[in-house]
Short mmCIF file of C-alpha atoms in Angstrom, two decimals:
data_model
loop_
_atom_site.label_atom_id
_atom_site.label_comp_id
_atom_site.label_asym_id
_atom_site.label_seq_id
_atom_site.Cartn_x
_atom_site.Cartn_y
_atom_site.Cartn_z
CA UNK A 1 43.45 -27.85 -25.73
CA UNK A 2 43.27 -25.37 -28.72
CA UNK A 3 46.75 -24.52 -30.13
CA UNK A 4 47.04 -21.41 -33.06
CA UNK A 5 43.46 -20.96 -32.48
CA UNK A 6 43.15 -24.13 -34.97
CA UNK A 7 44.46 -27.57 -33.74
CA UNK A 8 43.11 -29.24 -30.92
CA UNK A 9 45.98 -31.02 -29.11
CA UNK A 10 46.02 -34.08 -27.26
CA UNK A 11 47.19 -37.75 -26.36
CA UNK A 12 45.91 -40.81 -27.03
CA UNK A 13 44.83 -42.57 -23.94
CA UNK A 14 45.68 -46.37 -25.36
CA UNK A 15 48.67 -45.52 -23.05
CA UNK A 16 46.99 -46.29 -19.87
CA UNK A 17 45.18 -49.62 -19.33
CA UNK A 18 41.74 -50.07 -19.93
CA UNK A 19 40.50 -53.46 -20.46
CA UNK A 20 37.06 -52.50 -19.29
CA UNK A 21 34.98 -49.04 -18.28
CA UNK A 22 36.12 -49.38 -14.64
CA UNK A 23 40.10 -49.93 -15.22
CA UNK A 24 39.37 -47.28 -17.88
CA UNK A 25 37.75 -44.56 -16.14
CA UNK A 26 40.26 -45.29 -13.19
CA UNK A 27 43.32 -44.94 -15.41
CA UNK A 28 41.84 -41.35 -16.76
CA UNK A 29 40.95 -40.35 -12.81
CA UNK A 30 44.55 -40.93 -11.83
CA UNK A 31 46.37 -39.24 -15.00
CA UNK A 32 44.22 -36.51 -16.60
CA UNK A 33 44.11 -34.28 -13.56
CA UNK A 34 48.06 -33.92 -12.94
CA UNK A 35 48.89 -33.71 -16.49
CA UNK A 36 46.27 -31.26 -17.16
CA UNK A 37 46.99 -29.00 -14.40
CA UNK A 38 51.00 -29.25 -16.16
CA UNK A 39 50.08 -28.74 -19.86
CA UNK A 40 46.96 -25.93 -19.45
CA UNK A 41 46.02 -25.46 -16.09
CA UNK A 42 42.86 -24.41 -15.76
CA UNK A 43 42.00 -23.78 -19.52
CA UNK A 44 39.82 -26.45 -21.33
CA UNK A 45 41.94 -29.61 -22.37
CA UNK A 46 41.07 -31.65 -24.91
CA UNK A 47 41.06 -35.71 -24.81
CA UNK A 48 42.14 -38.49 -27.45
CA UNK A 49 39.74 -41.67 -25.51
CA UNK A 50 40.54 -45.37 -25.97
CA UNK A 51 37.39 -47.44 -25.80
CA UNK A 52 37.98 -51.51 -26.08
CA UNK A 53 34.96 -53.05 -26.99
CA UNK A 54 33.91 -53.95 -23.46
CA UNK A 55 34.83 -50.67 -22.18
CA UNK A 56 32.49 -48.96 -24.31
CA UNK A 57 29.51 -51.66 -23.65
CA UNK A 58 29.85 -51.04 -20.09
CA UNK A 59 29.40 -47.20 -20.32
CA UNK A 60 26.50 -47.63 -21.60
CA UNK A 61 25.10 -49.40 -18.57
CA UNK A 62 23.44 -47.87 -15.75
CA UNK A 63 24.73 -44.06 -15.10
CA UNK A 64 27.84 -44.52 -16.18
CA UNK A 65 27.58 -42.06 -19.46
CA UNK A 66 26.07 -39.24 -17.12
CA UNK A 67 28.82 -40.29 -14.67
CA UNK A 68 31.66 -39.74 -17.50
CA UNK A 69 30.14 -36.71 -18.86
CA UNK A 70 29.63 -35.17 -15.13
CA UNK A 71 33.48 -35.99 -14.36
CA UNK A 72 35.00 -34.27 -17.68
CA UNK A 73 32.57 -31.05 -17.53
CA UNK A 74 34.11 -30.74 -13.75
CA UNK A 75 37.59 -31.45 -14.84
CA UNK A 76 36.92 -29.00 -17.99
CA UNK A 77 37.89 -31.79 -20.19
CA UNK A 78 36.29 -32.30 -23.23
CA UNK A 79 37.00 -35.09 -26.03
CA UNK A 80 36.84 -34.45 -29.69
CA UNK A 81 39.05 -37.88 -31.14
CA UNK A 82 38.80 -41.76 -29.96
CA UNK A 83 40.75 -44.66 -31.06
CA UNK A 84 38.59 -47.24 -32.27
CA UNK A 85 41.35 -49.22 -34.04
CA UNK A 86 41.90 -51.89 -30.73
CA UNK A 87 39.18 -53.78 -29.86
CA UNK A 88 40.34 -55.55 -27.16
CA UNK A 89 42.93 -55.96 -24.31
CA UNK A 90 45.85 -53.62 -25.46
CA UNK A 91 48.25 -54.17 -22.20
CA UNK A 92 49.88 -57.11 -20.46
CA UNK A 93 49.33 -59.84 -23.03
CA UNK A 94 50.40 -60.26 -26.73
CA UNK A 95 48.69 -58.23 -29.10
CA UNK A 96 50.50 -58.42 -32.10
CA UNK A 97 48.14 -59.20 -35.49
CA UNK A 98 45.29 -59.75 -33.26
CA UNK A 99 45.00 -55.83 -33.03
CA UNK A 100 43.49 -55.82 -36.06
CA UNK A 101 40.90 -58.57 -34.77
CA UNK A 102 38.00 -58.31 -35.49
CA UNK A 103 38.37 -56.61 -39.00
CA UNK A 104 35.77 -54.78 -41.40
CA UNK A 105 34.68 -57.64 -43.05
CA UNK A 106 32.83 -58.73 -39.81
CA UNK A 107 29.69 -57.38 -38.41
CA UNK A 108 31.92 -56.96 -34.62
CA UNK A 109 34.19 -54.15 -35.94
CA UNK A 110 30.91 -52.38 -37.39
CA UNK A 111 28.57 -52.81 -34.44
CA UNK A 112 31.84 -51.58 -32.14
CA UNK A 113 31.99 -49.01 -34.43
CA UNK A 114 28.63 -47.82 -34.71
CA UNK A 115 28.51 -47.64 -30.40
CA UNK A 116 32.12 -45.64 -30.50
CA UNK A 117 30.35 -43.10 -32.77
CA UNK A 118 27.14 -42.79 -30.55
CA UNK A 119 29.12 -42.57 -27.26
CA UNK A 120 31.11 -39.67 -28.97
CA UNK A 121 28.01 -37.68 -30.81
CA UNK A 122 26.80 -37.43 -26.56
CA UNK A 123 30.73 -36.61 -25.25
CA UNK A 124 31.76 -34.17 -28.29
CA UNK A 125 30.99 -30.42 -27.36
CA UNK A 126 28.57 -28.14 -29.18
CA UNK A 127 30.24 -26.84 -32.75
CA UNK A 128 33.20 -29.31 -32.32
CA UNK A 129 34.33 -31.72 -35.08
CA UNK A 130 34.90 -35.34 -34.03
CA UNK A 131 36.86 -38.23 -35.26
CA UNK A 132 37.38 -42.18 -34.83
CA UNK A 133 40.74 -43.79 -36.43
CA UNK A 134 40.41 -47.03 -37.45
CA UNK A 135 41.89 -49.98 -38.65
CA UNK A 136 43.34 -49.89 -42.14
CA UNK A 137 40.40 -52.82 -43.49
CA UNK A 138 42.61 -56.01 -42.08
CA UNK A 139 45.84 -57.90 -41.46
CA UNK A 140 47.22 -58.13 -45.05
CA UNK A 141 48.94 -61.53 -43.99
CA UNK A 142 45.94 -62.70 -43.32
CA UNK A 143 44.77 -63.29 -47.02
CA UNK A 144 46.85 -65.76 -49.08
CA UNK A 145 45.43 -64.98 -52.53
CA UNK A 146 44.80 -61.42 -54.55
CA UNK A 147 40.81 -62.88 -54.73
CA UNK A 148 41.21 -63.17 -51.04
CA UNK A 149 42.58 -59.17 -50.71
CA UNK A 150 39.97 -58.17 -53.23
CA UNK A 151 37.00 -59.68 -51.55
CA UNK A 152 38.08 -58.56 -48.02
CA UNK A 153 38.38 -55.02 -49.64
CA UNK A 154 34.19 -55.02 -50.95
CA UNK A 155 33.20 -55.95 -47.34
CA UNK A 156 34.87 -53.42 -46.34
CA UNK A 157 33.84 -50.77 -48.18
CA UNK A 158 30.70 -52.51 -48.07
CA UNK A 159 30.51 -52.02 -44.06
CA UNK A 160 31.96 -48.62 -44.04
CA UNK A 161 28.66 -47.54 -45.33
CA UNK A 162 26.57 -48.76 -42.79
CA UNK A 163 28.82 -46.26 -40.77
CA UNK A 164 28.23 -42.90 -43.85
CA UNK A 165 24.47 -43.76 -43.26
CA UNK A 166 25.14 -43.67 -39.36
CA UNK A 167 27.22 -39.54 -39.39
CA UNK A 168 25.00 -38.19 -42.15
CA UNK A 169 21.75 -39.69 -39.93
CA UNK A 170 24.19 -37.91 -36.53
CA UNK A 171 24.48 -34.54 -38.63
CA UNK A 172 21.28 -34.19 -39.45
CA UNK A 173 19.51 -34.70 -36.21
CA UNK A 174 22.28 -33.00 -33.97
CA UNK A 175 24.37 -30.54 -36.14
CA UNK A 176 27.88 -32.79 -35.43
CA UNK A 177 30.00 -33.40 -38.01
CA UNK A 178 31.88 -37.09 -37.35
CA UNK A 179 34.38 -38.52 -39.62
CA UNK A 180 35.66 -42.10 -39.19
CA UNK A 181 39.26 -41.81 -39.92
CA UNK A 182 41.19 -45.14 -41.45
CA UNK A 183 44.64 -45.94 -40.31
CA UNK A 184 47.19 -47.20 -42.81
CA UNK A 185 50.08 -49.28 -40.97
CA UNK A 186 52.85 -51.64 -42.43
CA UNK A 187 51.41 -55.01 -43.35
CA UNK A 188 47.64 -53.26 -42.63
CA UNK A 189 45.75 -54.79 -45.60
CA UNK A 190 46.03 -50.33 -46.48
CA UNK A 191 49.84 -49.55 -45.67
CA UNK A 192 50.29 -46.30 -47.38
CA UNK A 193 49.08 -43.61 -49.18
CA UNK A 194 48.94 -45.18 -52.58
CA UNK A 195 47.35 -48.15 -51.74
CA UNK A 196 44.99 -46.04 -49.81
CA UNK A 197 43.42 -43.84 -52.89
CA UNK A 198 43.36 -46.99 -54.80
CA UNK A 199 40.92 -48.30 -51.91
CA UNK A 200 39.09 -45.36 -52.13
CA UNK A 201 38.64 -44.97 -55.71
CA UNK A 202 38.37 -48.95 -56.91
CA UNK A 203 35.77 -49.90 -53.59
CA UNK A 204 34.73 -47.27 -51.84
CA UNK A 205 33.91 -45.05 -54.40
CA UNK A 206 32.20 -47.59 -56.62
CA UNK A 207 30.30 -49.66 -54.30
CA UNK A 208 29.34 -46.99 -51.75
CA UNK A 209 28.17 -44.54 -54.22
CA UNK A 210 25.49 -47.59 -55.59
CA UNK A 211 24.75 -48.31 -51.55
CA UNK A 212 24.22 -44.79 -50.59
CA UNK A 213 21.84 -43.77 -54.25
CA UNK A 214 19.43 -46.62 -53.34
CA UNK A 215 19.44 -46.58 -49.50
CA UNK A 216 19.30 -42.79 -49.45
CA UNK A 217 18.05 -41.30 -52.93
CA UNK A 218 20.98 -39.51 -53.75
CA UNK A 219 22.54 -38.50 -56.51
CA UNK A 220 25.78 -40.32 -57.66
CA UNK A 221 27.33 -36.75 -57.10
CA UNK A 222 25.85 -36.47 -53.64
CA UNK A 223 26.58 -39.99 -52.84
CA UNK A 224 30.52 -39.25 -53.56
CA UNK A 225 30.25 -36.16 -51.77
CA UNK A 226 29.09 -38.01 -48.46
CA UNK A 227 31.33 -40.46 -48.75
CA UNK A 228 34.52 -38.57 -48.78
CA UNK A 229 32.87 -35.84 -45.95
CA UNK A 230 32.58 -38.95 -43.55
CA UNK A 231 35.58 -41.48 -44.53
CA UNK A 232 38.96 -40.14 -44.11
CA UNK A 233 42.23 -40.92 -43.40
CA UNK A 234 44.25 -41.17 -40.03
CA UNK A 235 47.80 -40.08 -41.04
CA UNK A 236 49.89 -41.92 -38.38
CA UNK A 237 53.61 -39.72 -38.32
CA UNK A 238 54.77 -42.91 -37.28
CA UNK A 239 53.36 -45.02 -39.91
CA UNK A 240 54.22 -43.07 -43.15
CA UNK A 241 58.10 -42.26 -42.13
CA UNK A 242 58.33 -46.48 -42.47
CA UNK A 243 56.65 -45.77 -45.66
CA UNK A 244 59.36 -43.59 -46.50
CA UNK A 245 56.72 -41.33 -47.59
CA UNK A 246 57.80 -37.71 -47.54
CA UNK A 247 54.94 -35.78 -45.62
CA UNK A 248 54.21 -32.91 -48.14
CA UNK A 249 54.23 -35.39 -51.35
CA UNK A 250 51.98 -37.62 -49.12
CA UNK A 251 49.28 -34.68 -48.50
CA UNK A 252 49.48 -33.10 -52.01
CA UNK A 253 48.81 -36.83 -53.33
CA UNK A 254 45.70 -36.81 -51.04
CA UNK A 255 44.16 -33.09 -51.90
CA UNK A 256 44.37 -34.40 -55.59
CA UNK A 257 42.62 -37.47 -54.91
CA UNK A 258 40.07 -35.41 -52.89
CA UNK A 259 40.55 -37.00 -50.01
CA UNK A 260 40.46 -35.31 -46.13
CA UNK A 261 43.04 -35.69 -42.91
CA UNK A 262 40.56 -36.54 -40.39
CA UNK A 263 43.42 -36.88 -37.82
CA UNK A 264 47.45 -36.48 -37.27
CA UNK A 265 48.69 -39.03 -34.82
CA UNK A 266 51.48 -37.55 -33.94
CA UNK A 267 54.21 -40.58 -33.50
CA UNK A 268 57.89 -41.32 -34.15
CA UNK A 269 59.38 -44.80 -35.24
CA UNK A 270 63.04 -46.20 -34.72
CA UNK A 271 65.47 -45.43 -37.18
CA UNK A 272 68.75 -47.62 -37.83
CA UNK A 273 71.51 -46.39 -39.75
CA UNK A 274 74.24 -49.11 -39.61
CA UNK A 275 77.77 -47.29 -39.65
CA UNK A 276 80.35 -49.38 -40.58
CA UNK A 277 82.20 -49.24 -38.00
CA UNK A 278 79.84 -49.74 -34.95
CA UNK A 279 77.20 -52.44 -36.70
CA UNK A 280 77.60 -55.09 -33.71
CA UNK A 281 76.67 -52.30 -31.20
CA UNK A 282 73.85 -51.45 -32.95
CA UNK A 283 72.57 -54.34 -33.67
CA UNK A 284 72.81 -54.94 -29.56
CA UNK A 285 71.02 -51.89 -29.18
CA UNK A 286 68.30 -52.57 -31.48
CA UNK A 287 67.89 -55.73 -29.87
CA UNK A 288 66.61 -54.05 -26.33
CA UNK A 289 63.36 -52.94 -28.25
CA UNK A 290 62.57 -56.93 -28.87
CA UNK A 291 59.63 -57.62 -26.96
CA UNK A 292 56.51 -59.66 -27.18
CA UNK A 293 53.74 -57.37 -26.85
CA UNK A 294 53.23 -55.83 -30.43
CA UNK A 295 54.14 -55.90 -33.81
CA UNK A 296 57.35 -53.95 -34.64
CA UNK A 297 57.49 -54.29 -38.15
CA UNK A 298 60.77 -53.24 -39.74
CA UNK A 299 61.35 -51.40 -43.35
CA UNK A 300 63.63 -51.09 -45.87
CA UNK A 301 63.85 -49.06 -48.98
CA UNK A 302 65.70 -50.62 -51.99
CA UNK A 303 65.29 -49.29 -55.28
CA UNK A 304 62.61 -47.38 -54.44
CA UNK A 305 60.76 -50.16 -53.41
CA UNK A 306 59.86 -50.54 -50.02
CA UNK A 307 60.14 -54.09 -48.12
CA UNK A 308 58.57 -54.80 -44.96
CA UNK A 309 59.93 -57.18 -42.53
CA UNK A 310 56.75 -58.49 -40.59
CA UNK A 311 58.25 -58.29 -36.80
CA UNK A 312 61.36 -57.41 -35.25
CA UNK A 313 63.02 -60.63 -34.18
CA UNK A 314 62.64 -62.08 -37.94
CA UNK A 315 65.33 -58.87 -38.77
CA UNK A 316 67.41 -59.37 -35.88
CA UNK A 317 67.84 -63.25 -36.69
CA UNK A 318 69.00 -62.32 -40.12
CA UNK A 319 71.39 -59.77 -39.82
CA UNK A 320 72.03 -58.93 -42.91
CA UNK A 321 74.39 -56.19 -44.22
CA UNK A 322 71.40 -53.20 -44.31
CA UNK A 323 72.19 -49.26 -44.55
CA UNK A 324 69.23 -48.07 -42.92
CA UNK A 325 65.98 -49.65 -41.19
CA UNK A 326 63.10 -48.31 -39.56
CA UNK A 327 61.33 -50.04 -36.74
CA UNK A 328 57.50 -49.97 -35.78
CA UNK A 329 58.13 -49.05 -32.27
CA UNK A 330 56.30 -45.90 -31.23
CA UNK A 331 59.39 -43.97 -29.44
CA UNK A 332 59.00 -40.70 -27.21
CA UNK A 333 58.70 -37.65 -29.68
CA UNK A 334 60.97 -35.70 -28.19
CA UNK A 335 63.93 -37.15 -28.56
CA UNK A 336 65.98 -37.54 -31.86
CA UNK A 337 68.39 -40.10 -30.51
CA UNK A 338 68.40 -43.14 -28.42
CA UNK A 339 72.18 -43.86 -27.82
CA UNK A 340 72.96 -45.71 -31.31
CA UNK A 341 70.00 -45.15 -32.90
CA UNK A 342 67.83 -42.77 -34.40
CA UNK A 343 63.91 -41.50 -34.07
CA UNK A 344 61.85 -40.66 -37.30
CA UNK A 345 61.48 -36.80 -35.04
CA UNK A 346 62.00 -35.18 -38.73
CA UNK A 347 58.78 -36.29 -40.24
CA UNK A 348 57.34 -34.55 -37.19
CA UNK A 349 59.07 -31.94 -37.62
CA UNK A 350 58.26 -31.46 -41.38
CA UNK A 351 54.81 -31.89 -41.10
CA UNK A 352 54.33 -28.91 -38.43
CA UNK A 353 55.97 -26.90 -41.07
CA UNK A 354 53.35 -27.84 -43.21
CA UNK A 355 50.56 -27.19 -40.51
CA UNK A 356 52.16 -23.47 -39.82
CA UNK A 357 51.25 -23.01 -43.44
CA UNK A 358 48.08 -25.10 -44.16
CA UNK A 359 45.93 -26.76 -41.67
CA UNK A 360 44.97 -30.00 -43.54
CA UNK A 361 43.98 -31.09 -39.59
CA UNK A 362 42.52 -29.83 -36.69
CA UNK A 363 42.74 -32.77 -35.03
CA UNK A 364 46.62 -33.99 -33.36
CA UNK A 365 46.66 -36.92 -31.07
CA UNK A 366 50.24 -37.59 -29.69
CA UNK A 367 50.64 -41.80 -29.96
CA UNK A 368 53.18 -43.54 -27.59
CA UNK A 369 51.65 -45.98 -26.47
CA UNK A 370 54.91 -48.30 -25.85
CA UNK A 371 55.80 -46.94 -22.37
CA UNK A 372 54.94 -49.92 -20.61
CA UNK A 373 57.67 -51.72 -23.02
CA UNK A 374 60.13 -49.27 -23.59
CA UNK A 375 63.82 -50.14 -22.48
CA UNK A 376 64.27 -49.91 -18.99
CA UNK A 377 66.67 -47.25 -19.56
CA UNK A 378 63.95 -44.75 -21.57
CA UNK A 379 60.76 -45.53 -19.14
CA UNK A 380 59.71 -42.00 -16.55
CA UNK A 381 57.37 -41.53 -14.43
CA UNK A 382 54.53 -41.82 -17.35
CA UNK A 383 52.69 -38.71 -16.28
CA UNK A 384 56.02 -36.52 -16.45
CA UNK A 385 56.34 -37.71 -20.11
CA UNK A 386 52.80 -36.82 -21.02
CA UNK A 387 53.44 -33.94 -20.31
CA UNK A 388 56.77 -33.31 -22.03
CA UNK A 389 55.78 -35.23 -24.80
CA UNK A 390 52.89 -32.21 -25.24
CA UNK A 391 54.41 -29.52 -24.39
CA UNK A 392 57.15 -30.57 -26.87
CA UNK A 393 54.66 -30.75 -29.40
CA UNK A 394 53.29 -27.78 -28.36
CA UNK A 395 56.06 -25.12 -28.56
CA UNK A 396 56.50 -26.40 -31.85
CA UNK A 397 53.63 -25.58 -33.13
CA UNK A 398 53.84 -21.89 -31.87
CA UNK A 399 57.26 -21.72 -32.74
CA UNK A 400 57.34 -18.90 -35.69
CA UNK A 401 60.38 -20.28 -37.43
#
């Protein structure tokens, strides 16, 4: 849906299962509907699609693109954003670091990739944008030496260009403007902003510009220019609060480095404030979130430094005498409190101030995708918190305060 005339509004639909096209499909046939008809009725509402790898092979067999298209024109449904940052299974088994499986330095995450971006140039609506997150290069654990990091980084950027030579090819020949939108997490081999720009201006820049003069006869200004219109950043809520990055230092630090907000996932993370007083109960409460699905990575700021604890259970084996903590565990937006603890709902909150005054977005995908593993005593009907979870969102951003 369009909100302020500007931001098109959605949720990402990694919520609902969708190991293949036909759970997928299924999953969108049994949601979308009621939780249109709550948010917008019968005006147009926009969509935020999750495509594993499978899924997305097996819409391109037989009718099933036609099928799709058919279904959203008569629902008046429309997508403009995908997540192309899981590639496989995303419910009932362990995930953790595998989500970033296969990375960019393999020709799987490209080729998936490549078919995301077709499947969206035929979905994405006549003078629309359109956006893919991604993952942030790799699993920084997964690299045991510097030369390890740095090499993982060229193919990388490397790859990426394979996918600037696919949008510019797209624009051309259809008028659509696509932007693949990278995804910095904690322990992503890109966690936050800084390391980011560095990616972009030691790899990307560098190696892309000498890819894209040869393979397309550009100039090294042109080359630049193409490469920052079609690479841009996902900035996860979520993500950058356990960065303890403050949102309007975080977007002034990207204008200056020229760099674009392809997409706001709009998410909050767990915080922890230990009072002195109540730590055991805390700690107890902290402990319901365990569970063995994803990664919760927990951070700490010391110094100014930011550490990052790679998963839950290693923090709540320790114990040790911390002030605050924040946990990877996407939590409902629109709450600010969960009994003992806290939410991350200010950076939300601060960076809809910031989009009341300068839309460095159009694009806002709401990202809770941790109902199926939420403590018993959070988890509604999942439809019902859809829709709150939007319309939350929503008044907010119409709000004139």
């Amino acid at each position: 849906m369009l909100v302020n005339n500007t931001f098109h509004v959605t949720y990402c639909t990694n919520i609902h299962p969708g190991s293949n096209w036909k759970q997928t499909f299924q999953s969108l046939k049994d949601n979308l509907p009621e939780i249109k008809k709550n948010v917008v009725n019968k005006e147009a509402f926009g969509l935020g699609l999750r495509l594993s790898n499978k899924a997305s092979e097996e819409l391109n067999n037989a009718d099933n693109l036609a099928v799709f298209k058919s279904w959203l024109a008569d629902n008046n449904i429309y997508v403009f954003t995908m997540n192309g940052f899981p590639y496989g299974n995303f419910h009932d088994e362990p995930v953790k670091d595998l989500v970033h499986a296969p990375d960019w330095t393999t020709a799987e995450r490209m080729r998936y990739t490549k078919r995301l971006f077709e499947q969206l140039e035929e979905l994405l609506p006549e003078n629309m944008s359109g956006g893919i997150s991604t993952s942030p290069i790799s699993y920084k654990h997964w690299f045991k030496t510097d030369d390890a990091k740095e090499t993982a980084f060229k193919k990388g950027a490397i790859s990426l260009m394979t996918i600037v030579k696919q949008l510019s090819q797209i624009e051309k020949r259809s008028g659509k403007y696509l932007h693949l939108d990278i995804e910095p997490e904690p322990d992503g081999l890109i966690e936050n902003s800084d390391e980011f720009i560095l990616f972009f201006e030691s790899y990307l820049i560098p190696l892309g510009v000498d890819i894209l003069k040869n393979d397309l006869a550009l100039t090294s200004i042109e080359a630049e220019s193409l490469i920052k219109r079609h690479i841009t950043i996902c900035y996860d809520v979520c993500h950058f609060s356990l960065a303890y990055e403050e949102p309007e230092d975080t977007f002034r630090k990207l204008e200056t480095s020229g760099i674009t907000i392809g997409k706001i996932q709009v998410s909050a993370a767990l915080k922890i404030i230990f009072e002195e007083e109540n730590k055991e109960n805390i700690w107890k409460a902290l402990s319901v979130f365990n569970e063995p699905t994803y990664l919760h990575q927990v951070t700490q700021k010391v110094g100014g430094v930011v550490k990052t604890y790679n998963d839950l259970p290693i923090v709540l084996a320790q114990k040790k005498d911390f002030k605050e903590l924040r946990a990877h565990f996407h939590v409902p937006i629109f709450l600010e409190q969960f009994g003992l603890l806290h939410s991350t709902q200010d950076h939300i909150l601060k960076v809809i101030s910031v989009l009341k005054k300068n839309a460095i977005s159009e694009h806002l995908e709401i990202e809770t995708y941790t109902w199926d593993v939420l403590p018993q005593s959070l988890k509604k009907d999942l439809s019902e918190s859809i829709v709150r979870e939007i319309n939350w969102l929503n008044q907010r951003l119409k709000n004139n305060e």
